[in-house]
Amino acid sequence: MIRFDKVTKRFADGTEALKEISLIIPTGMLTVIIGPSGCGKTTLMKMINRLETPTSGDILIDEKSIKERDEVELRRSIGYVIQRIGLFPHMTIAKNAALVPTLKGWTAEKTQTRVSELMDIVGLDPDTYLNRFPLELSGGQQQRVGVVRALAGDPNIILMDEPFSALDPISREQLQDELRNLQENIQKTIVFVTHDMDEALKIADHMIVLRAGKVEQTGSPQELINEPANEFVRNFIGEERINRKRSFGKWKMSELSPYYMQSKIGEQIVSINSSEEVEQAIALLEQPHTDVLAVYKDEEFVGYMDQSALLKAVLAKEVGASSNE
């Protein structure tokens, strides 16, 4: 768990980027920080690995202040992916990806095994790509290598600063999907900064909405859509996105079948038949005793759905329907 305790950041010119921020970033979830330009998103994220330091307040990881951690050791223990990717052009993909494990003193064999496994996970064949140089790869491929490098040292926390914003729409959508699939497998604490609401709603387990250095609302994508905290959040999400919830309620759960999860997240499981309407699934997931739905077609198990996965499935289906019109 990452906890911000009354954190304020004031720059030398007097700009107050963050104002008495207190919040919790949950462990093992993908948390998206979103808000208008200049609201303090990147500043908030950079404080986690001490690229920025608070003017006042404290940040704790597993209830230990990061002020007590060695700065270099802290940064090596946290993965970091940025928009500009930052691969070293004179080094092969293998050497770029191996940077943190090498600095941590891993053996060559352990490093090679870890990097190869991650390359496979992000869809890049190790035999094909590891001996190439960054400029021989497309932007989307380079960004995948950036993700591999961030994960190579097996960090518990990964910071991602608008990593997909410079990519073309197709590559961006592919990487969003791959990030979600990856997170279902690795269950890391990922902090992801974006200005794109559709991206946030698609990938997030948990969201933090900022405005002018203050937290306006935190919660799951479904919670923000169901109950925007105020007019700003409502307008920032957009009435059209909020109204989708009312329009898709009559769809059958069977219509969302390509988006079911195969591994459950949470312990409180309730069964539902795929012939039931999405509206019923939403009602069940809003109950305090339900973490995840186990979906069955007649007697055959189909897959799992939690609130986040259900919203992503509906958004994906909406986008698909719009593109086919």
CSV table of C-alpha atoms in Angstrom, one decimal:
chain,number,residue,atom,x,y,z
A,1,MET,CA,0.0,0.0,0.0
A,2,ILE,CA,1.2,3.5,-0.8
A,3,ARG,CA,-0.1,6.2,1.5
A,4,PHE,CA,0.0,10.0,1.0
A,5,ASP,CA,-0.3,11.8,4.3
A,6,LYS,CA,-1.1,15.6,3.9
A,7,VAL,CA,1.4,16.0,1.1
A,8,THR,CA,1.9,19.5,-0.3
A,9,LYS,CA,4.3,20.4,-3.1
A,10,ARG,CA,5.3,24.1,-3.7
A,11,PHE,CA,7.8,24.9,-6.4
A,12,ALA,CA,10.4,27.7,-6.2
A,13,ASP,CA,8.2,30.1,-8.2
A,14,GLY,CA,5.5,29.7,-5.7
A,15,THR,CA,3.3,27.4,-7.7
A,16,GLU,CA,1.4,25.0,-5.4
A,17,ALA,CA,1.2,21.8,-7.5
A,18,LEU,CA,-0.4,19.7,-4.7
A,19,LYS,CA,-2.3,20.8,-1.7
A,20,GLU,CA,-2.6,18.7,1.5
A,21,ILE,CA,-3.1,15.4,-0.5
A,22,SER,CA,-4.1,12.4,1.7
A,23,LEU,CA,-5.0,9.2,-0.2
A,24,ILE,CA,-4.2,5.5,-0.4
A,25,ILE,CA,-3.1,3.7,-3.5
A,26,PRO,CA,-4.1,0.0,-3.0
A,27,THR,CA,-1.7,-2.9,-3.3
A,28,GLY,CA,-1.9,-5.1,-6.3
A,29,MET,CA,-4.2,-2.9,-8.3
A,30,LEU,CA,-3.8,-0.7,-11.4
A,31,THR,CA,-4.5,2.9,-10.2
A,32,VAL,CA,-5.0,5.6,-12.7
A,33,ILE,CA,-4.4,9.3,-11.9
A,34,ILE,CA,-6.4,11.5,-14.2
A,35,GLY,CA,-7.3,15.2,-14.4
A,36,PRO,CA,-6.9,18.3,-16.5
A,37,SER,CA,-3.5,19.5,-17.7
A,38,GLY,CA,-1.5,21.1,-14.9
A,39,CYS,CA,-3.6,19.5,-12.1
A,40,GLY,CA,-0.5,17.7,-10.5
A,41,LYS,CA,-0.9,14.2,-11.9
A,42,THR,CA,2.8,13.6,-12.8
A,43,THR,CA,4.0,15.5,-9.7
A,44,LEU,CA,2.0,13.2,-7.5
A,45,MET,CA,3.3,10.1,-9.3
A,46,LYS,CA,7.0,11.3,-9.2
A,47,MET,CA,6.9,11.7,-5.5
A,48,ILE,CA,6.5,7.9,-5.1
A,49,ASN,CA,10.1,7.3,-6.3
A,50,ARG,CA,11.4,10.7,-5.0
A,51,LEU,CA,11.9,12.3,-8.4
A,52,GLU,CA,10.0,15.1,-6.7
A,53,THR,CA,10.0,15.7,-2.9
A,54,PRO,CA,7.1,17.0,-0.8
A,55,THR,CA,7.3,20.5,0.6
A,56,SER,CA,5.4,19.1,3.6
A,57,GLY,CA,3.7,15.9,4.5
A,58,ASP,CA,4.9,12.3,4.0
A,59,ILE,CA,4.6,9.3,1.6
A,60,LEU,CA,4.7,5.8,3.1
A,61,ILE,CA,5.1,2.4,1.3
A,62,ASP,CA,3.8,-0.4,3.5
A,63,GLU,CA,3.7,2.2,6.3
A,64,LYS,CA,7.4,3.0,6.0
A,65,SER,CA,8.3,6.6,5.1
A,66,ILE,CA,10.2,6.8,1.8
A,67,LYS,CA,12.3,9.5,3.5
A,68,GLU,CA,13.9,6.6,5.4
A,69,ARG,CA,14.8,4.7,2.2
A,70,ASP,CA,18.0,5.2,0.3
A,71,GLU,CA,17.1,7.2,-2.8
A,72,VAL,CA,19.0,5.0,-5.3
A,73,GLU,CA,17.7,1.7,-3.7
A,74,LEU,CA,14.2,3.1,-3.7
A,75,ARG,CA,14.3,3.9,-7.5
A,76,ARG,CA,15.8,0.5,-8.3
A,77,SER,CA,13.0,-1.2,-6.5
A,78,ILE,CA,10.3,0.7,-8.5
A,79,GLY,CA,9.7,0.2,-12.2
A,80,TYR,CA,9.3,3.3,-14.3
A,81,VAL,CA,7.8,3.7,-17.8
A,82,ILE,CA,7.6,7.1,-19.5
A,83,GLN,CA,6.1,8.5,-22.7
A,84,ARG,CA,9.5,9.0,-24.3
A,85,ILE,CA,10.4,5.4,-23.5
A,86,GLY,CA,14.0,6.3,-22.8
A,87,LEU,CA,15.8,3.3,-24.3
A,88,PHE,CA,19.5,3.7,-24.8
A,89,PRO,CA,20.0,3.8,-28.6
A,90,HIS,CA,23.6,2.4,-28.5
A,91,MET,CA,22.5,-0.7,-26.5
A,92,THR,CA,20.7,-3.8,-27.7
A,93,ILE,CA,17.2,-4.6,-26.5
A,94,ALA,CA,18.7,-7.3,-24.3
A,95,LYS,CA,21.1,-4.9,-22.6
A,96,ASN,CA,18.4,-2.2,-22.2
A,97,ALA,CA,16.0,-4.7,-20.6
A,98,ALA,CA,18.7,-6.1,-18.3
A,99,LEU,CA,19.8,-2.7,-16.7
A,100,VAL,CA,18.0,-3.0,-13.4
A,101,PRO,CA,18.7,-6.7,-12.8
A,102,THR,CA,22.4,-6.1,-13.6
A,103,LEU,CA,22.5,-3.2,-11.1
A,104,LYS,CA,20.9,-5.4,-8.5
A,105,GLY,CA,23.6,-8.0,-9.0
A,106,TRP,CA,21.6,-10.7,-10.6
A,107,THR,CA,23.4,-13.5,-12.4
A,108,ALA,CA,23.5,-13.4,-16.2
A,109,GLU,CA,21.4,-16.6,-16.4
A,110,LYS,CA,18.7,-15.3,-14.1
A,111,THR,CA,18.6,-12.0,-15.9
A,112,GLN,CA,18.4,-13.6,-19.4
A,113,THR,CA,15.6,-16.0,-18.2
A,114,ARG,CA,13.6,-13.1,-16.7
A,115,VAL,CA,13.9,-10.8,-19.8
A,116,SER,CA,13.0,-13.6,-22.2
A,117,GLU,CA,9.9,-14.5,-20.2
A,118,LEU,CA,8.8,-10.9,-20.2
A,119,MET,CA,9.5,-10.4,-23.9
A,120,ASP,CA,7.2,-13.4,-24.6
A,121,ILE,CA,4.5,-11.9,-22.3
A,122,VAL,CA,4.4,-8.6,-24.2
A,123,GLY,CA,4.4,-10.3,-27.6
A,124,LEU,CA,8.0,-9.9,-28.7
A,125,ASP,CA,9.9,-13.0,-29.7
A,126,PRO,CA,13.2,-13.0,-27.7
A,127,ASP,CA,15.1,-14.7,-30.5
A,128,THR,CA,13.9,-12.1,-33.0
A,129,TYR,CA,14.2,-8.9,-30.9
A,130,LEU,CA,16.8,-9.1,-28.1
A,131,ASN,CA,19.8,-8.5,-30.4
A,132,ARG,CA,18.2,-5.6,-32.2
A,133,PHE,CA,18.7,-1.9,-31.4
A,134,PRO,CA,15.8,0.4,-30.4
A,135,LEU,CA,15.8,2.3,-33.7
A,136,GLU,CA,15.1,-0.9,-35.5
A,137,LEU,CA,11.8,-1.2,-33.7
A,138,SER,CA,8.5,0.6,-34.2
A,139,GLY,CA,7.2,3.0,-31.5
A,140,GLY,CA,4.8,0.4,-30.2
A,141,GLN,CA,7.5,-2.3,-30.0
A,142,GLN,CA,9.9,0.2,-28.2
A,143,GLN,CA,7.1,0.9,-25.6
A,144,ARG,CA,6.7,-2.8,-25.0
A,145,VAL,CA,10.4,-3.1,-24.4
A,146,GLY,CA,10.0,-0.1,-22.0
A,147,VAL,CA,7.5,-2.2,-20.0
A,148,VAL,CA,9.8,-5.2,-20.0
A,149,ARG,CA,12.6,-3.1,-18.7
A,150,ALA,CA,10.4,-1.7,-15.9
A,151,LEU,CA,9.3,-5.2,-14.9
A,152,ALA,CA,12.7,-6.9,-15.3
A,153,GLY,CA,13.9,-6.4,-11.7
A,154,ASP,CA,10.6,-7.8,-10.4
A,155,PRO,CA,9.4,-4.6,-8.6
A,156,ASN,CA,6.3,-4.5,-6.5
A,157,ILE,CA,5.5,-1.0,-7.8
A,158,ILE,CA,5.5,0.2,-11.4
A,159,LEU,CA,5.0,3.9,-12.3
A,160,MET,CA,3.7,4.7,-15.8
A,161,ASP,CA,3.6,8.3,-17.0
A,162,GLU,CA,1.3,8.7,-20.0
A,163,PRO,CA,3.2,5.8,-21.6
A,164,PHE,CA,0.9,5.3,-24.6
A,165,SER,CA,0.0,8.9,-25.5
A,166,ALA,CA,2.5,9.3,-28.3
A,167,LEU,CA,1.4,6.1,-30.1
A,168,ASP,CA,-1.0,5.7,-33.0
A,169,PRO,CA,-4.5,4.7,-32.0
A,170,ILE,CA,-4.2,1.0,-33.0
A,171,SER,CA,-0.9,0.5,-31.1
A,172,ARG,CA,-2.3,2.4,-28.1
A,173,GLU,CA,-5.4,0.2,-27.9
A,174,GLN,CA,-3.3,-3.0,-28.3
A,175,LEU,CA,-1.0,-1.9,-25.5
A,176,GLN,CA,-3.9,-1.0,-23.2
A,177,ASP,CA,-5.3,-4.6,-23.7
A,178,GLU,CA,-1.9,-6.1,-23.1
A,179,LEU,CA,-1.4,-4.1,-20.0
A,180,ARG,CA,-4.7,-5.3,-18.6
A,181,ASN,CA,-3.9,-8.9,-19.5
A,182,LEU,CA,-0.4,-8.5,-18.0
A,183,GLN,CA,-1.8,-7.1,-14.8
A,184,GLU,CA,-4.2,-10.0,-14.4
A,185,ASN,CA,-1.2,-12.3,-14.4
A,186,ILE,CA,1.4,-10.3,-12.3
A,187,GLN,CA,-0.9,-8.4,-9.8
A,188,LYS,CA,1.6,-5.5,-9.3
A,189,THR,CA,0.8,-2.1,-7.8
A,190,ILE,CA,0.7,0.0,-11.0
A,191,VAL,CA,0.3,3.8,-10.9
A,192,PHE,CA,-0.7,5.1,-14.3
A,193,VAL,CA,-1.0,8.8,-15.3
A,194,THR,CA,-3.2,9.7,-18.3
A,195,HIS,CA,-5.3,12.6,-19.5
A,196,ASP,CA,-7.5,10.3,-21.5
A,197,MET,CA,-10.8,9.3,-19.8
A,198,ASP,CA,-11.6,6.4,-22.1
A,199,GLU,CA,-8.1,5.0,-21.5
A,200,ALA,CA,-8.6,5.4,-17.7
A,201,LEU,CA,-12.0,3.7,-17.6
A,202,LYS,CA,-10.7,0.9,-19.8
A,203,ILE,CA,-7.6,-0.1,-17.8
A,204,ALA,CA,-8.2,1.1,-14.2
A,205,ASP,CA,-9.0,-1.0,-11.1
A,206,HIS,CA,-8.9,2.2,-9.1
A,207,MET,CA,-9.0,5.9,-10.1
A,208,ILE,CA,-7.8,9.2,-8.6
A,209,VAL,CA,-9.4,12.3,-10.1
A,210,LEU,CA,-7.3,15.5,-9.5
A,211,ARG,CA,-8.2,19.2,-10.1
A,212,ALA,CA,-5.8,22.1,-9.3
A,213,GLY,CA,-3.7,20.0,-6.9
A,214,LYS,CA,-6.6,18.5,-4.9
A,215,VAL,CA,-8.3,15.2,-4.9
A,216,GLU,CA,-11.9,15.4,-6.2
A,217,GLN,CA,-12.7,11.7,-6.0
A,218,THR,CA,-11.2,8.2,-5.7
A,219,GLY,CA,-12.8,4.9,-6.4
A,220,SER,CA,-13.4,2.2,-9.0
A,221,PRO,CA,-14.4,3.2,-12.6
A,222,GLN,CA,-17.9,1.9,-11.8
A,223,GLU,CA,-18.1,3.9,-8.6
A,224,LEU,CA,-17.1,7.1,-10.4
A,225,ILE,CA,-19.7,6.5,-13.2
A,226,ASN,CA,-22.4,5.5,-10.8
A,227,GLU,CA,-21.9,8.3,-8.3
A,228,PRO,CA,-19.7,11.2,-9.4
A,229,ALA,CA,-18.7,13.2,-6.3
A,230,ASN,CA,-19.6,16.6,-7.8
A,231,GLU,CA,-20.3,18.5,-11.0
A,232,PHE,CA,-16.6,18.7,-11.9
A,233,VAL,CA,-16.2,14.9,-11.9
A,234,ARG,CA,-19.5,14.4,-13.7
A,235,ASN,CA,-18.5,16.9,-16.5
A,236,PHE,CA,-14.9,15.5,-16.6
A,237,ILE,CA,-16.2,11.9,-17.1
A,238,GLY,CA,-18.8,13.2,-19.5
A,239,GLU,CA,-22.6,12.8,-19.5
A,240,GLU,CA,-22.3,10.5,-22.6
A,241,ARG,CA,-20.1,8.0,-20.8
A,242,ILE,CA,-22.3,8.1,-17.7
A,243,ASN,CA,-25.4,7.6,-19.7
A,244,ARG,CA,-24.0,4.5,-21.3
A,245,LYS,CA,-24.7,2.7,-18.0
A,246,ARG,CA,-28.4,3.3,-18.5
A,247,SER,CA,-28.4,2.2,-22.1
A,248,PHE,CA,-26.5,-1.1,-21.8
A,249,GLY,CA,-28.4,-2.5,-18.8
A,250,LYS,CA,-30.7,-4.7,-21.0
A,251,TRP,CA,-27.8,-6.4,-22.7
A,252,LYS,CA,-27.3,-10.1,-21.9
A,253,MET,CA,-24.2,-11.2,-20.1
A,254,SER,CA,-23.6,-13.6,-23.0
A,255,GLU,CA,-22.9,-10.6,-25.2
A,256,LEU,CA,-19.8,-9.8,-23.2
A,257,SER,CA,-18.3,-13.3,-23.3
A,258,PRO,CA,-15.0,-12.3,-25.1
A,259,TYR,CA,-14.1,-10.2,-22.1
A,260,TYR,CA,-14.6,-12.6,-19.2
A,261,MET,CA,-11.6,-13.1,-16.8
A,262,GLN,CA,-10.3,-16.6,-16.3
A,263,SER,CA,-8.9,-16.0,-12.8
A,264,LYS,CA,-10.9,-14.6,-10.0
A,265,ILE,CA,-10.0,-11.5,-8.0
A,266,GLY,CA,-11.5,-11.4,-4.6
A,267,GLU,CA,-13.1,-14.1,-2.4
A,268,GLN,CA,-16.9,-13.2,-2.3
A,269,ILE,CA,-18.2,-15.0,-5.3
A,270,VAL,CA,-21.8,-15.1,-6.6
A,271,SER,CA,-23.0,-17.1,-9.6
A,272,ILE,CA,-25.0,-15.7,-12.5
A,273,ASN,CA,-26.3,-17.2,-15.7
A,274,SER,CA,-25.1,-15.7,-19.0
A,275,SER,CA,-28.8,-15.2,-20.0
A,276,GLU,CA,-29.2,-12.6,-17.3
A,277,GLU,CA,-29.1,-8.9,-18.2
A,278,VAL,CA,-26.1,-6.7,-17.4
A,279,GLU,CA,-28.4,-4.7,-15.2
A,280,GLN,CA,-28.7,-7.7,-12.9
A,281,ALA,CA,-24.9,-8.2,-12.8
A,282,ILE,CA,-24.4,-4.6,-11.8
A,283,ALA,CA,-27.0,-4.9,-9.0
A,284,LEU,CA,-25.2,-8.0,-7.7
A,285,LEU,CA,-21.7,-6.4,-7.8
A,286,GLU,CA,-23.0,-3.4,-5.9
A,287,GLN,CA,-23.9,-5.6,-3.0
A,288,PRO,CA,-21.3,-5.5,-0.2
A,289,HIS,CA,-21.0,-9.3,0.0
A,290,THR,CA,-20.0,-9.7,-3.7
A,291,ASP,CA,-16.5,-9.2,-5.1
A,292,VAL,CA,-16.8,-11.2,-8.3
A,293,LEU,CA,-19.4,-13.0,-10.4
A,294,ALA,CA,-18.9,-16.5,-11.7
A,295,VAL,CA,-20.8,-16.7,-15.0
A,296,TYR,CA,-22.4,-19.9,-16.2
A,297,LYS,CA,-24.1,-20.8,-19.5
A,298,ASP,CA,-26.6,-23.4,-18.3
A,299,GLU,CA,-24.3,-25.7,-16.2
A,300,GLU,CA,-21.0,-24.8,-17.9
A,301,PHE,CA,-18.6,-22.3,-16.4
A,302,VAL,CA,-17.8,-19.4,-18.7
A,303,GLY,CA,-15.6,-17.0,-16.7
A,304,TYR,CA,-15.4,-14.4,-14.0
A,305,MET,CA,-16.5,-10.7,-13.9
A,306,ASP,CA,-15.8,-8.1,-11.3
A,307,GLN,CA,-16.9,-4.4,-11.5
A,308,SER,CA,-13.9,-3.2,-13.3
A,309,ALA,CA,-13.9,-6.1,-15.9
A,310,LEU,CA,-17.7,-5.6,-16.5
A,311,LEU,CA,-17.2,-1.9,-17.2
A,312,LYS,CA,-14.3,-2.5,-19.5
A,313,ALA,CA,-16.3,-5.1,-21.4
A,314,VAL,CA,-19.3,-2.8,-21.8
A,315,LEU,CA,-17.0,0.1,-23.0
A,316,ALA,CA,-15.3,-2.2,-25.4
A,317,LYS,CA,-18.6,-3.4,-26.8
A,318,GLU,CA,-19.8,0.2,-27.1
A,319,VAL,CA,-16.7,1.1,-29.1
A,320,GLY,CA,-17.2,-2.0,-31.3
A,321,ALA,CA,-20.8,-1.2,-31.9
A,322,SER,CA,-20.0,2.5,-32.8
A,323,SER,CA,-17.2,1.5,-35.2
A,324,ASN,CA,-19.6,-0.9,-37.1
A,325,GLU,CA,-22.3,1.7,-37.6
